Coordinates of C-alpha atoms and ligand atoms in Angstrom, one line a residue:
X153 CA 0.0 0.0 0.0
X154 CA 1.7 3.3 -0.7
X155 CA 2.6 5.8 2.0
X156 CA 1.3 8.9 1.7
X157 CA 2.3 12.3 3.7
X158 CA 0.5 15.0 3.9
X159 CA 3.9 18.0 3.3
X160 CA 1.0 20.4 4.3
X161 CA 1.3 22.2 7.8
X162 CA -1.7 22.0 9.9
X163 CA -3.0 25.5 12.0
X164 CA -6.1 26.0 14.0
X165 CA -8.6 28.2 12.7
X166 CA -9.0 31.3 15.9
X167 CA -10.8 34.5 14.9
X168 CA -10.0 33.9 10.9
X169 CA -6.2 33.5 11.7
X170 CA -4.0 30.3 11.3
X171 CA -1.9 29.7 14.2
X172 CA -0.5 27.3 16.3
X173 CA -1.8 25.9 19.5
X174 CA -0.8 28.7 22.3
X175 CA 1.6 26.0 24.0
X176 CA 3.1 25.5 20.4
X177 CA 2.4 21.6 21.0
X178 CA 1.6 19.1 17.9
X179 CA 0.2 15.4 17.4
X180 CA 0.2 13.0 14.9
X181 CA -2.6 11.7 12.8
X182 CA -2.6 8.4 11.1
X183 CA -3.6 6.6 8.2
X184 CA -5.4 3.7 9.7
X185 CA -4.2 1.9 6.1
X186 CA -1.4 1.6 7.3
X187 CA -0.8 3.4 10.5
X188 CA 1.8 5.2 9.3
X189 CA 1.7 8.9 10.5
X190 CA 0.3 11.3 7.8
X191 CA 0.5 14.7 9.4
X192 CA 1.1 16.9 12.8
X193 CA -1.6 18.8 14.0
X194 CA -1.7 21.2 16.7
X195 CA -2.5 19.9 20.1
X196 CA -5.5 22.6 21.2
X197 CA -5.5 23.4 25.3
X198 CA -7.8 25.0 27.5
X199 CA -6.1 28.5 26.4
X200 CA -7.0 28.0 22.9
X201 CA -10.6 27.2 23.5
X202 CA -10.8 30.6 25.8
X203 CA -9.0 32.4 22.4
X204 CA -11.7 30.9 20.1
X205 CA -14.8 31.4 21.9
X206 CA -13.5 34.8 23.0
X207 CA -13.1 35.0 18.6
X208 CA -16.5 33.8 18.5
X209 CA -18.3 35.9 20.9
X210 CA -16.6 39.1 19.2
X211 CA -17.9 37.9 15.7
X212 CA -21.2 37.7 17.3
X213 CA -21.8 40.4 19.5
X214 CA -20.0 42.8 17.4
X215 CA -18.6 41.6 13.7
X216 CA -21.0 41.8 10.2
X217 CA -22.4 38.2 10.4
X218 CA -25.9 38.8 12.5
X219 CA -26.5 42.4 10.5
X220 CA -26.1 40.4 7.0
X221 CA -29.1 40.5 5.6
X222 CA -30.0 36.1 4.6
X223 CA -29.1 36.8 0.9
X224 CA -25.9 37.5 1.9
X225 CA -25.3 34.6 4.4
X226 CA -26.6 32.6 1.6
X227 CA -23.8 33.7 -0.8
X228 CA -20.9 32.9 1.1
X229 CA -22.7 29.4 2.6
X230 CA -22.7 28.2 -1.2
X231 CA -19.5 29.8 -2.1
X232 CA -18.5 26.9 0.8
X233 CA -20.7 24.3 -1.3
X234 CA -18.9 25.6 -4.6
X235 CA -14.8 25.2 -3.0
X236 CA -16.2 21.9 -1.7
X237 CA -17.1 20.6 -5.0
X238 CA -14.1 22.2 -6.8
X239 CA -11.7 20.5 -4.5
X240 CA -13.9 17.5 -4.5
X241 CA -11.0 15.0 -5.5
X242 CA -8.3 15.9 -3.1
X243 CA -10.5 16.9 -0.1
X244 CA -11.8 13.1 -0.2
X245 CA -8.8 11.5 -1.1
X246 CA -7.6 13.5 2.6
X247 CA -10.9 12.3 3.9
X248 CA -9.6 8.5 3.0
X249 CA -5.9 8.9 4.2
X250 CA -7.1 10.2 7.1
X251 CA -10.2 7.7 8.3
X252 CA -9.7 4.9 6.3
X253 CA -13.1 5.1 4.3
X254 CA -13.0 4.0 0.8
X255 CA -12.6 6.5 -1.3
X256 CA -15.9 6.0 -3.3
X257 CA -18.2 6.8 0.3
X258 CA -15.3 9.6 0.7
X259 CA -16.6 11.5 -2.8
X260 CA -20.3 10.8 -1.6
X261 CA -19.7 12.2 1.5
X262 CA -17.0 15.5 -0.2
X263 CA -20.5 15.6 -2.6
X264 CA -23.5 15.5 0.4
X265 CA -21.7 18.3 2.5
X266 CA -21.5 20.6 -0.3
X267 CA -25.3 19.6 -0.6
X268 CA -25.8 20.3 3.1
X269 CA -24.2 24.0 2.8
X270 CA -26.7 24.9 0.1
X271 CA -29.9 23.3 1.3
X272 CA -29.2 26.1 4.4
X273 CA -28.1 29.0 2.1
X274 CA -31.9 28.4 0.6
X275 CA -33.4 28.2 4.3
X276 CA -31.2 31.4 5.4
X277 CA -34.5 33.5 4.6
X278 CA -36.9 30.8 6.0
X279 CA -35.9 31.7 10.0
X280 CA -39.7 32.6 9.8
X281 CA -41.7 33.9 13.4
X282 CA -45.3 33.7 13.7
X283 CA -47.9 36.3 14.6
X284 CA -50.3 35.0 17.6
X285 CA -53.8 36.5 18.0
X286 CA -54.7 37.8 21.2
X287 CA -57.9 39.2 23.3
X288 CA -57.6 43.1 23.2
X289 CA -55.8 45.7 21.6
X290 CA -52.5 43.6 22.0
X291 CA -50.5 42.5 19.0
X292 CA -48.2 39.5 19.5
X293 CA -45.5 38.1 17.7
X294 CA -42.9 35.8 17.6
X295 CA -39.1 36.3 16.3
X296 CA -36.1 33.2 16.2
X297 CA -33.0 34.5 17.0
X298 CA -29.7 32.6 16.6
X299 CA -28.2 31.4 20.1
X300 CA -24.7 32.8 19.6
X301 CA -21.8 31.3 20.5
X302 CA -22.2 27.4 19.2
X303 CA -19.7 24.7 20.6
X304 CA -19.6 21.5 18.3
X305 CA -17.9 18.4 18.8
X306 CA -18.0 15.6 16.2
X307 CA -16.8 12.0 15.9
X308 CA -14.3 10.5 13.5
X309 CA -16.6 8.4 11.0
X310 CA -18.0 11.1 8.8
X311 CA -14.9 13.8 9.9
X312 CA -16.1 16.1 6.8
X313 CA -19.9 15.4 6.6
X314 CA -20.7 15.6 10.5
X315 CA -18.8 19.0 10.6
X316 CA -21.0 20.0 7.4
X317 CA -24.3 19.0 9.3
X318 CA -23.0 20.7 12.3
X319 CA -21.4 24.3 10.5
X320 CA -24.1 25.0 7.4
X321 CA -27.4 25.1 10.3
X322 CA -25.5 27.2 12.8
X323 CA -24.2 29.5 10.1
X324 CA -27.6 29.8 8.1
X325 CA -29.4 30.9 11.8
X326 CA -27.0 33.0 12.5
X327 CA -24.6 32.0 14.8
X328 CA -20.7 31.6 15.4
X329 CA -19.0 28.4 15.8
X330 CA -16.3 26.8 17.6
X331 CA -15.5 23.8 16.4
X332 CA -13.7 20.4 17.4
X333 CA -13.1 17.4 14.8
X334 CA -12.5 14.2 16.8
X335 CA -8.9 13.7 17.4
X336 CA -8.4 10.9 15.0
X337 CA -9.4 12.4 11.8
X338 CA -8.5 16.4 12.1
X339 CA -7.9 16.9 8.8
X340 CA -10.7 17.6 6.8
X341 CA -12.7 20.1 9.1
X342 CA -9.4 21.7 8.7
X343 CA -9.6 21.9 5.3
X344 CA -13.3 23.3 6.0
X345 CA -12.1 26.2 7.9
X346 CA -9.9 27.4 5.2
X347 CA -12.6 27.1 2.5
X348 CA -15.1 29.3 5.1
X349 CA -12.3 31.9 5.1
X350 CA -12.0 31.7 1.1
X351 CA -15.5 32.0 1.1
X352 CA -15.8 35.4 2.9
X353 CA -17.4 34.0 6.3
X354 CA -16.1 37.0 8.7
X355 CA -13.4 36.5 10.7
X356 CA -13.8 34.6 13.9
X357 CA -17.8 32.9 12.5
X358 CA -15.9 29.6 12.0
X359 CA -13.2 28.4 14.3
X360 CA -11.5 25.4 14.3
X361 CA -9.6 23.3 17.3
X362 CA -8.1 19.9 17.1
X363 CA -6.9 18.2 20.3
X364 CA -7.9 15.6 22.6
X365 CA -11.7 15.4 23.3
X366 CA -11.3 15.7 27.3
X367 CA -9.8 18.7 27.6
X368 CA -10.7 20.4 24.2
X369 CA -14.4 19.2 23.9
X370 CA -14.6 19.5 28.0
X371 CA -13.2 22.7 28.0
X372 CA -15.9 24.0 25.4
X373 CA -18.5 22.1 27.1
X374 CA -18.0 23.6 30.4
X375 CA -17.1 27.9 28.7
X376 CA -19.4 30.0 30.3
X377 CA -19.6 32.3 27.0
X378 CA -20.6 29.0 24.6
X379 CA -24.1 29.7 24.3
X380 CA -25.1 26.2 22.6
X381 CA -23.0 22.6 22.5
X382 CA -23.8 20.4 19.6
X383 CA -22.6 16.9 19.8
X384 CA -21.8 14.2 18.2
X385 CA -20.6 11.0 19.4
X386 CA -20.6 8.3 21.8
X387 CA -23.4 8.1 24.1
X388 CA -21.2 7.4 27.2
X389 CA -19.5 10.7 25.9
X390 CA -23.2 12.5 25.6
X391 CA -24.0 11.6 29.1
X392 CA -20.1 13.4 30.4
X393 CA -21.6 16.4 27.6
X394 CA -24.7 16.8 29.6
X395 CA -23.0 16.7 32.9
X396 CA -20.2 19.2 31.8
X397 CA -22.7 22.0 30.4
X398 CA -25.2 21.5 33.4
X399 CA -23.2 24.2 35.2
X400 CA -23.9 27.2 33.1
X401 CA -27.3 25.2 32.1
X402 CA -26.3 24.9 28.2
X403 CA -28.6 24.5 25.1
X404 CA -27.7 20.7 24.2
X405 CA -28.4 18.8 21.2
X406 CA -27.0 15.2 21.1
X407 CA -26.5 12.8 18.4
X408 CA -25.4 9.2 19.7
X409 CA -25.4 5.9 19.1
X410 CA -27.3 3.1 18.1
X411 CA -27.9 -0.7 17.8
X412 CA -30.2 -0.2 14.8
X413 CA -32.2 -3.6 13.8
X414 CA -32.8 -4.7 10.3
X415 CA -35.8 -6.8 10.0
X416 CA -36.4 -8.8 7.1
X417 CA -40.3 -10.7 6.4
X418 CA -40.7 -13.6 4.2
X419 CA -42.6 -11.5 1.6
X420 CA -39.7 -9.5 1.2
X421 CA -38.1 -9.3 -1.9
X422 CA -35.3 -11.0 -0.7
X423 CA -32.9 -10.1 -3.1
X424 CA -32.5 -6.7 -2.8
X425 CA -33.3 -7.1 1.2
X426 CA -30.1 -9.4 1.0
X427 CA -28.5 -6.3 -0.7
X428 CA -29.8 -3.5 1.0
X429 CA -28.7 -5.3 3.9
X430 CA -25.3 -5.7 2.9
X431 CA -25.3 -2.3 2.8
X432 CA -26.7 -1.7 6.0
X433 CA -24.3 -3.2 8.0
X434 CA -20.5 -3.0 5.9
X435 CA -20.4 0.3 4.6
X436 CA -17.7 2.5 6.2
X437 CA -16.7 -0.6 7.9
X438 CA -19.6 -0.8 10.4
X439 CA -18.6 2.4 11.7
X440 CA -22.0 4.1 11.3
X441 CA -24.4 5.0 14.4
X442 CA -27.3 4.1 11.9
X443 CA -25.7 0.7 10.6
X444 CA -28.2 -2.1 10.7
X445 CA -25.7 -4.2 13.2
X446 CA -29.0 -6.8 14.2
X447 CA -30.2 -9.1 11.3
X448 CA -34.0 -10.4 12.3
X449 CA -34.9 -13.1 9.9
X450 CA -38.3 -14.7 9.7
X451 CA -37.9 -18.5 10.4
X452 CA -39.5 -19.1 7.5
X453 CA -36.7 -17.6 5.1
X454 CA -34.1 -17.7 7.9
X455 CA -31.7 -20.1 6.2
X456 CA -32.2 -19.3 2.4
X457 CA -31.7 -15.7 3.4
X458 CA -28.9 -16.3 4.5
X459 CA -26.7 -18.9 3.0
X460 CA -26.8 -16.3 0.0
X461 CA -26.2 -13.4 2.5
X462 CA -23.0 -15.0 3.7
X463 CA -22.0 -16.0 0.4
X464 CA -22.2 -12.3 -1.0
X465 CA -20.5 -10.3 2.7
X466 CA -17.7 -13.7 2.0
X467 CA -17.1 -11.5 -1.6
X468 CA -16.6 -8.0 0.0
X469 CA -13.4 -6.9 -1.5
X470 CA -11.1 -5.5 1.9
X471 CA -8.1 -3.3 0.8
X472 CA -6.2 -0.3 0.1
X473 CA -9.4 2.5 0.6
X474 CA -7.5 4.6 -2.1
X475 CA -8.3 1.9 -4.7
X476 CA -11.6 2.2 -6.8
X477 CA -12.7 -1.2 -6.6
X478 CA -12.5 -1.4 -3.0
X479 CA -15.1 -2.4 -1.2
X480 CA -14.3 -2.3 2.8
X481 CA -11.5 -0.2 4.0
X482 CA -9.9 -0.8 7.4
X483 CA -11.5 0.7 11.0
X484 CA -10.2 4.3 12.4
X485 CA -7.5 3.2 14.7
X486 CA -5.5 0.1 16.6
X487 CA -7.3 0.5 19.9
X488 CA -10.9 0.4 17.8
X489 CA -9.4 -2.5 16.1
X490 CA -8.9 -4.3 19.4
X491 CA -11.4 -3.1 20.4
X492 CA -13.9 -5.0 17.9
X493 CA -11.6 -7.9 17.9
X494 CA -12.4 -8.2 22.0
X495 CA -16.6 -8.0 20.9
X496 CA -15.9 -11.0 18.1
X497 CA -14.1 -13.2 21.0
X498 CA -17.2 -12.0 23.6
X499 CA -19.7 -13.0 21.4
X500 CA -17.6 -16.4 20.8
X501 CA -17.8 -16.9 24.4
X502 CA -21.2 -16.3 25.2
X503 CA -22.3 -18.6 22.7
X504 CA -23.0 -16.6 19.4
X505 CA -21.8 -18.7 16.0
X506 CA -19.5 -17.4 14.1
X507 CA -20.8 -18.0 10.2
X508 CA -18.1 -15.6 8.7
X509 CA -15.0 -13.7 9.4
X510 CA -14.1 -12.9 12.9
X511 CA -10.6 -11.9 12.4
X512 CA -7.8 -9.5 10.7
X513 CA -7.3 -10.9 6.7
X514 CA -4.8 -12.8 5.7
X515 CA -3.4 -10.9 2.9
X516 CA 0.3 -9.8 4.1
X517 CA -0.1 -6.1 2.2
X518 CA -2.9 -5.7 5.1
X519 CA -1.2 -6.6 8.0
X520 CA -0.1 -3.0 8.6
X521 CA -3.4 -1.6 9.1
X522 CA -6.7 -1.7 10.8
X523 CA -8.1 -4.2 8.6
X524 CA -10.9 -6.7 10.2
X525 CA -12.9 -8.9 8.1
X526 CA -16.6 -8.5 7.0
X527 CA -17.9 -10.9 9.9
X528 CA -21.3 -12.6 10.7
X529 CA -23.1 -14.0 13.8
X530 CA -25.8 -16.2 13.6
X531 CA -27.7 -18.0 16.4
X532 CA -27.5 -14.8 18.3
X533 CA -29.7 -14.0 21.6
X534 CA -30.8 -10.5 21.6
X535 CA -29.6 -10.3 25.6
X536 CA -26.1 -10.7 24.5
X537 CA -23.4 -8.4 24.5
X538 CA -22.8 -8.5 20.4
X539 CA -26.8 -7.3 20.1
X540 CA -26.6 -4.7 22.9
X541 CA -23.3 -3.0 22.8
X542 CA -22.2 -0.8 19.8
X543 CA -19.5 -2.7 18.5
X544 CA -18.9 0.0 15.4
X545 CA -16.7 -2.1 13.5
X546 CA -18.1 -4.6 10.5
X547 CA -19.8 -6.9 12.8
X548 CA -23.4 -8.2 12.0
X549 CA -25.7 -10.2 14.8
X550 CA -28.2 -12.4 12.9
X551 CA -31.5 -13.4 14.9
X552 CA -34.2 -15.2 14.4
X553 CA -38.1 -14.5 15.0
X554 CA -41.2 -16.3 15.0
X555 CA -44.0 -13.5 14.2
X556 CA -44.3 -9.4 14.4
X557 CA -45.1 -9.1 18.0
X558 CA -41.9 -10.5 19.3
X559 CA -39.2 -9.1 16.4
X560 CA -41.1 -5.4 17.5
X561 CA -40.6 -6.7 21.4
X562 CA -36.9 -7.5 20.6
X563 CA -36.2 -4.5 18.4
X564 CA -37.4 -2.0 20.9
X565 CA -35.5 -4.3 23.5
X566 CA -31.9 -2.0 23.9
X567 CA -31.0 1.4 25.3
X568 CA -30.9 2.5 21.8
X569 CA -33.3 4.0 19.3
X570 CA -31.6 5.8 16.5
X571 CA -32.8 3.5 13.5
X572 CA -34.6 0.8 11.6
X573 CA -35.2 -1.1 8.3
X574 CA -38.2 -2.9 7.8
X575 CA -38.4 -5.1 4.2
X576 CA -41.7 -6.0 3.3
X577 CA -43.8 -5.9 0.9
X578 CA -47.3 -5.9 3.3
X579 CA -48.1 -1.8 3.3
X580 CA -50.3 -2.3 6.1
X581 CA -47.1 -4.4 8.0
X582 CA -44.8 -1.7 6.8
X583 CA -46.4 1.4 8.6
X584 CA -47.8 -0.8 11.4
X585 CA -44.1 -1.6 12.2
X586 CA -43.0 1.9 11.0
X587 CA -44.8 3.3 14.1
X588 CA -43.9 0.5 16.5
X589 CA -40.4 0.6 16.3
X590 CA -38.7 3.1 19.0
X591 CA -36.5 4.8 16.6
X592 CA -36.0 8.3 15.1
X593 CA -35.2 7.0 11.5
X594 CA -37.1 4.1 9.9
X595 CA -36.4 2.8 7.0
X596 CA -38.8 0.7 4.4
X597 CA -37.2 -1.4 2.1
X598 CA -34.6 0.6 2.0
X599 CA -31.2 0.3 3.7
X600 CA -30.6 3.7 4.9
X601 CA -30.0 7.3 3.8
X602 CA -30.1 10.5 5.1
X603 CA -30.4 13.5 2.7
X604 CA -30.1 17.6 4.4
X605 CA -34.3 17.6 3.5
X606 CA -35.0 14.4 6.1
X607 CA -35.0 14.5 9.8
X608 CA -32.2 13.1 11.6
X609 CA -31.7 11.9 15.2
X610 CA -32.7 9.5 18.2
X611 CA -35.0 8.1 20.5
X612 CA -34.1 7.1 24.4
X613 CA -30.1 7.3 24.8
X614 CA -30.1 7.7 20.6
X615 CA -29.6 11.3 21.6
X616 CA -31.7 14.6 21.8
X617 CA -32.9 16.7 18.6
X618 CA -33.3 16.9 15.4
X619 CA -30.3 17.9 13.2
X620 CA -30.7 17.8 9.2
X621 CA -33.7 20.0 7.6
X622 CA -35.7 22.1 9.1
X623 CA -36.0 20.7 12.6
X624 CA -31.7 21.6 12.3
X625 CA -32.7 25.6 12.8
X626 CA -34.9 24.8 15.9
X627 CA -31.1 23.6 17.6
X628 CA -29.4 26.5 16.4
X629 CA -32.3 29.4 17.1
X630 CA -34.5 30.1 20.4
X631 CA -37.9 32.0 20.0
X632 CA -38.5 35.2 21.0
X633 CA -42.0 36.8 21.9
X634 CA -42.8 40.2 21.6
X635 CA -46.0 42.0 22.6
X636 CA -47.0 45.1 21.6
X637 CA -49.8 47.1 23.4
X638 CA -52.2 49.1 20.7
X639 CA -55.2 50.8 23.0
X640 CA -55.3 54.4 22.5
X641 CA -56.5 53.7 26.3
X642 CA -53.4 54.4 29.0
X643 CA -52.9 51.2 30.8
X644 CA -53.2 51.7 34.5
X645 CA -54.0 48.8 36.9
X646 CA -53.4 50.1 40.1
X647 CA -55.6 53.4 39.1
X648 CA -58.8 51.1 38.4
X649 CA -58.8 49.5 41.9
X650 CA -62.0 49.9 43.0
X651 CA -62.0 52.7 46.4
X652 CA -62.1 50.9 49.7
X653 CA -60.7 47.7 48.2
X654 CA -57.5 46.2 49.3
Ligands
NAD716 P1 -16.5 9.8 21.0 O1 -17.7 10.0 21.9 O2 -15.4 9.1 21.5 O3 -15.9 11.2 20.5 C1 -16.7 12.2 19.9 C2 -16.1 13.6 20.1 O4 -16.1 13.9 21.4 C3 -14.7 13.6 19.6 O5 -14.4 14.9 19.0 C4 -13.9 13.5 21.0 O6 -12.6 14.1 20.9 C5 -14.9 14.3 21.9 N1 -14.8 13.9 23.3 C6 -14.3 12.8 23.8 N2 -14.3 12.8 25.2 C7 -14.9 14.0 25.5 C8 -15.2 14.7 26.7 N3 -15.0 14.1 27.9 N4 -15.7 15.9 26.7 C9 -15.9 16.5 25.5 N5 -15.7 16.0 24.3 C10 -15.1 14.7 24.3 O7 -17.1 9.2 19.7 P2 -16.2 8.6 18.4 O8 -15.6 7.4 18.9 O9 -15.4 9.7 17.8 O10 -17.4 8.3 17.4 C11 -18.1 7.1 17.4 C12 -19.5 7.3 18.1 O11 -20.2 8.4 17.5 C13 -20.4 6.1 18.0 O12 -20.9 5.9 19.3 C14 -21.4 6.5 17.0 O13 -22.6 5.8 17.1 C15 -21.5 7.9 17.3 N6 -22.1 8.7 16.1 C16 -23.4 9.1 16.2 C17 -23.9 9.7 15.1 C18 -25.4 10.2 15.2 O14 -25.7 11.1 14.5 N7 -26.2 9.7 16.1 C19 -23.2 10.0 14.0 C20 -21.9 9.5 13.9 C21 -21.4 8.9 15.0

């Protein structure tokens, strides 16, 4: 596989200067390929974070961004999408040396954040209020006004597409940013920060930290002048997000994980359910909060299902993620490696059979990086720890079910409730199932996507909030009301109280 290094040198992004971290300290990033190191970075501290929201509040309280009118938001947001899609090539060929992601998703995702920035620039004019009727000579009304100062952390899967869905909301309300790309996969929000500069967002709108998640992303968490947190991530992580932004009572929106079930019925068309379900559960490696990581089968089709499921995932092409015709890259990082690897032998353990995979490939040119094999479980309880626990990694649980009620009982049966898929080809089953299932996204035969027009987010410890279309502005904007008095009359409570009355 060849080694590529990045010659480029990395700055944060502070009030629309590049600079190095305030203690002048780096870190490496990786290709997860071949875990060679690909670039420094600066390591952000605590001092940073107090130079970028102090950048951030500035552009707020006194730079041009708020008194644009939206037309002129809008320009510069799809100026972004424009730079995005000129550089589409080498921004997702960073994307893939950086997270491993084969470079075909890499494009799609270079592609659906360019989408993201101009589906806002259009809603920029759409913050609309509403007018309320009221008894009397009182006129109310309603205004949405941006928060401020927004804080947003993001994970390493979709480094470039979850900074997208985080920026192109909170810019189209109105708002400044401070931003923090997980430590793994800095790159690309990097990248993002130089193409808001190009683009003409003010000085000190967009800022930009990379460094380690518990004293950057705690640090921003816990700033008494960050107005809003936005995160993305773990759920364990959400939980430490809530606690942190308790003290100064925060605005939080969470994004978190999942243990989304797949649920196939035996008058399905099972060929594209045996696709689509592929899909589901191997793209990006299994490192997607939506993927489809539980398999329910009917009984009935159960076996047929999948002997030709296994046969196909046993075809999945595992390489070099720079290559066109591969199919599965490796996962972000050694520890995550390990870290799936130490799921596969739990599940061993506690009894789950191992139909396919279950271990690093062969092939010598892969031993260098993260690589893990497409791998299947069948036989697999629902109580176990492969059904429960997020693996993120390309690990599928296959489980059987008798009838409706119990796969709906065993869906809904984990702390979890970001997602679904539900092949059928009964429309009364479909939406019957559609409103049973706990989760924020379902899916009918279809394995999952999630365009900037379609509500995003999760049910129970799936998170809290909407991000993606119009529900997105609700996170970024808080309503005002205003009521205006119109009676020629003076008002004068006091004056009318009748005499002698106390
Ligand atoms: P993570 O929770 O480890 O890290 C996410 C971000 O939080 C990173 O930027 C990290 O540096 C930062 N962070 C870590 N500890 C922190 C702390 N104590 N205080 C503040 N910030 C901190 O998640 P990850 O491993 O990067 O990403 C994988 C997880 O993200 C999975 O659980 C996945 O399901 C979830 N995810 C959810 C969605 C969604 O939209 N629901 C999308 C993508 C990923």
């Amino acid at each position: 596989m060849a080694t590529e290094v990045t010659t480029k040198e990395y700055r944060l992004l502070i009030g629309g200067q590049f600079v190095p971290a305030a203690s002048g300290e780096t870190f490496p990033t990786y290709n997860p390929a071949t875990n060679e190191v690909i670039a420094h970075v600066p390591k952000a501290g605590r001092e940073d974070v107090n130079r970028a929201v102090a950048a951030a509040r500035k552009a707020f309280d006194e730079g041009p961004w708020g008194k644009m009118t939206p037309m002129e938001r809008a320009k510069r947001m799809r100026r972004v999408a424009e730079i995005l899609r000129e550089r589409l090539e080498e921004i997702a060929r960073l994307e893939t040396l950086n997270c491993g992601k084969i470079i075909i998703e890499s494009r799609a995702d270079v592609a659906a954040s360019a989408n993201c920035f101009d589906y806002y620039a259009n809603l920029t004019g759409h913050m609309w209020g509403e007018t309320i009727p009221m008894n009397g000579p009182l006129f109310d009304y309603t205004v949405r006004e941006p928060y401020g100062v927004c804080g947003q952390i993001i994970p390493w899967n979709f480094p470039l597409l979850m900074a997208a869905w985080k920026v192109a909301p909170a810019l189209a309300a109105g708002n400044t940013i401070v931003l923090k790309p997980a430590s793994a996969t800095p790159l690309t929000a990097l990248v993002l920060g130089e193409i808001c500069q190009e683009a003409d967002i003010p000085d000190g709108v967009v800022n930009i930290l990379t460094g380690p998640g518990v004293e950057v992303g705690a640090a921003i968490a816990e700033h008494p002048d960050v107005d809003k947190i936005a995160f993305t991530g773990e759920t364990e992580t959400g939980r430490e997000i809530l606690r942190l932004s308790a003290g100064t009572i925060k605005k939080v929106s969470l994004e978190l994980g999942g243990k989304s079930p797949n649920i196939v019925f035996s008058d399905a068309d099972l060929e594209e359910a045996v696709n689509g379900s592929l899909f589901a559960i191997f793209t990006n490696a299994g490192q997607r909060c939506t993927a489809r990581t539980r398999l329910f089968l009917h009984e009935s089709i159960h076996d047929q299902f999948l002997s030709d499921f296994i046969a196909k995932a046993g075809k999945i092409r595992v390489g070099d993620p720079l290559e066109d015709a591969t199919q599965m890259g490796p996962v972000i990082s050694k520890r995550q490696c390990e870290r799936v690897l130490s799921f596969i032998e739990r599940a061993r353990s506690e009894g789950a059979n191992l139909a396919l995979g279950g271990k690093r490939p062969d092939d010598e040119v892969l031993q260098k990086g993260n690589f893990i094999e497409p791998t299947i479980f069948t036989q697999v309880q629902n109580d176990m720890t492969i059904a429960q626990q997020e693996v993120f990694g390309p690990v599928l649980s296959v489980i059987r079910f008798r009838d409706e009620s119990e796969v709906v009982e065993m869906a809904n049966n984990t702390i979890y409730g970001l997602a679904a898929t539900i092949w059928t080809n009964d429309l009364k089953r479909a939406h019957r199932l559609a409103s049973r299932i706990r989760a924020g996204n379902v899916s009918i035969n279809f394995p999952t996507v999630n365009p900037p027009e379609a509500p995003f987010g999760g049910f129970k410890q799936s998170g809290i909030g909407r991000e993606l279309s119009r529900h997105a502005l609700d996170l970024y904007t808080q309503v005002k009301n205003v009521v205006v008095n119109l009676a020629d009359e003076r008002f004068d409570w006091y004056g009318k109280w009748p005499v002698g009355q106390k």
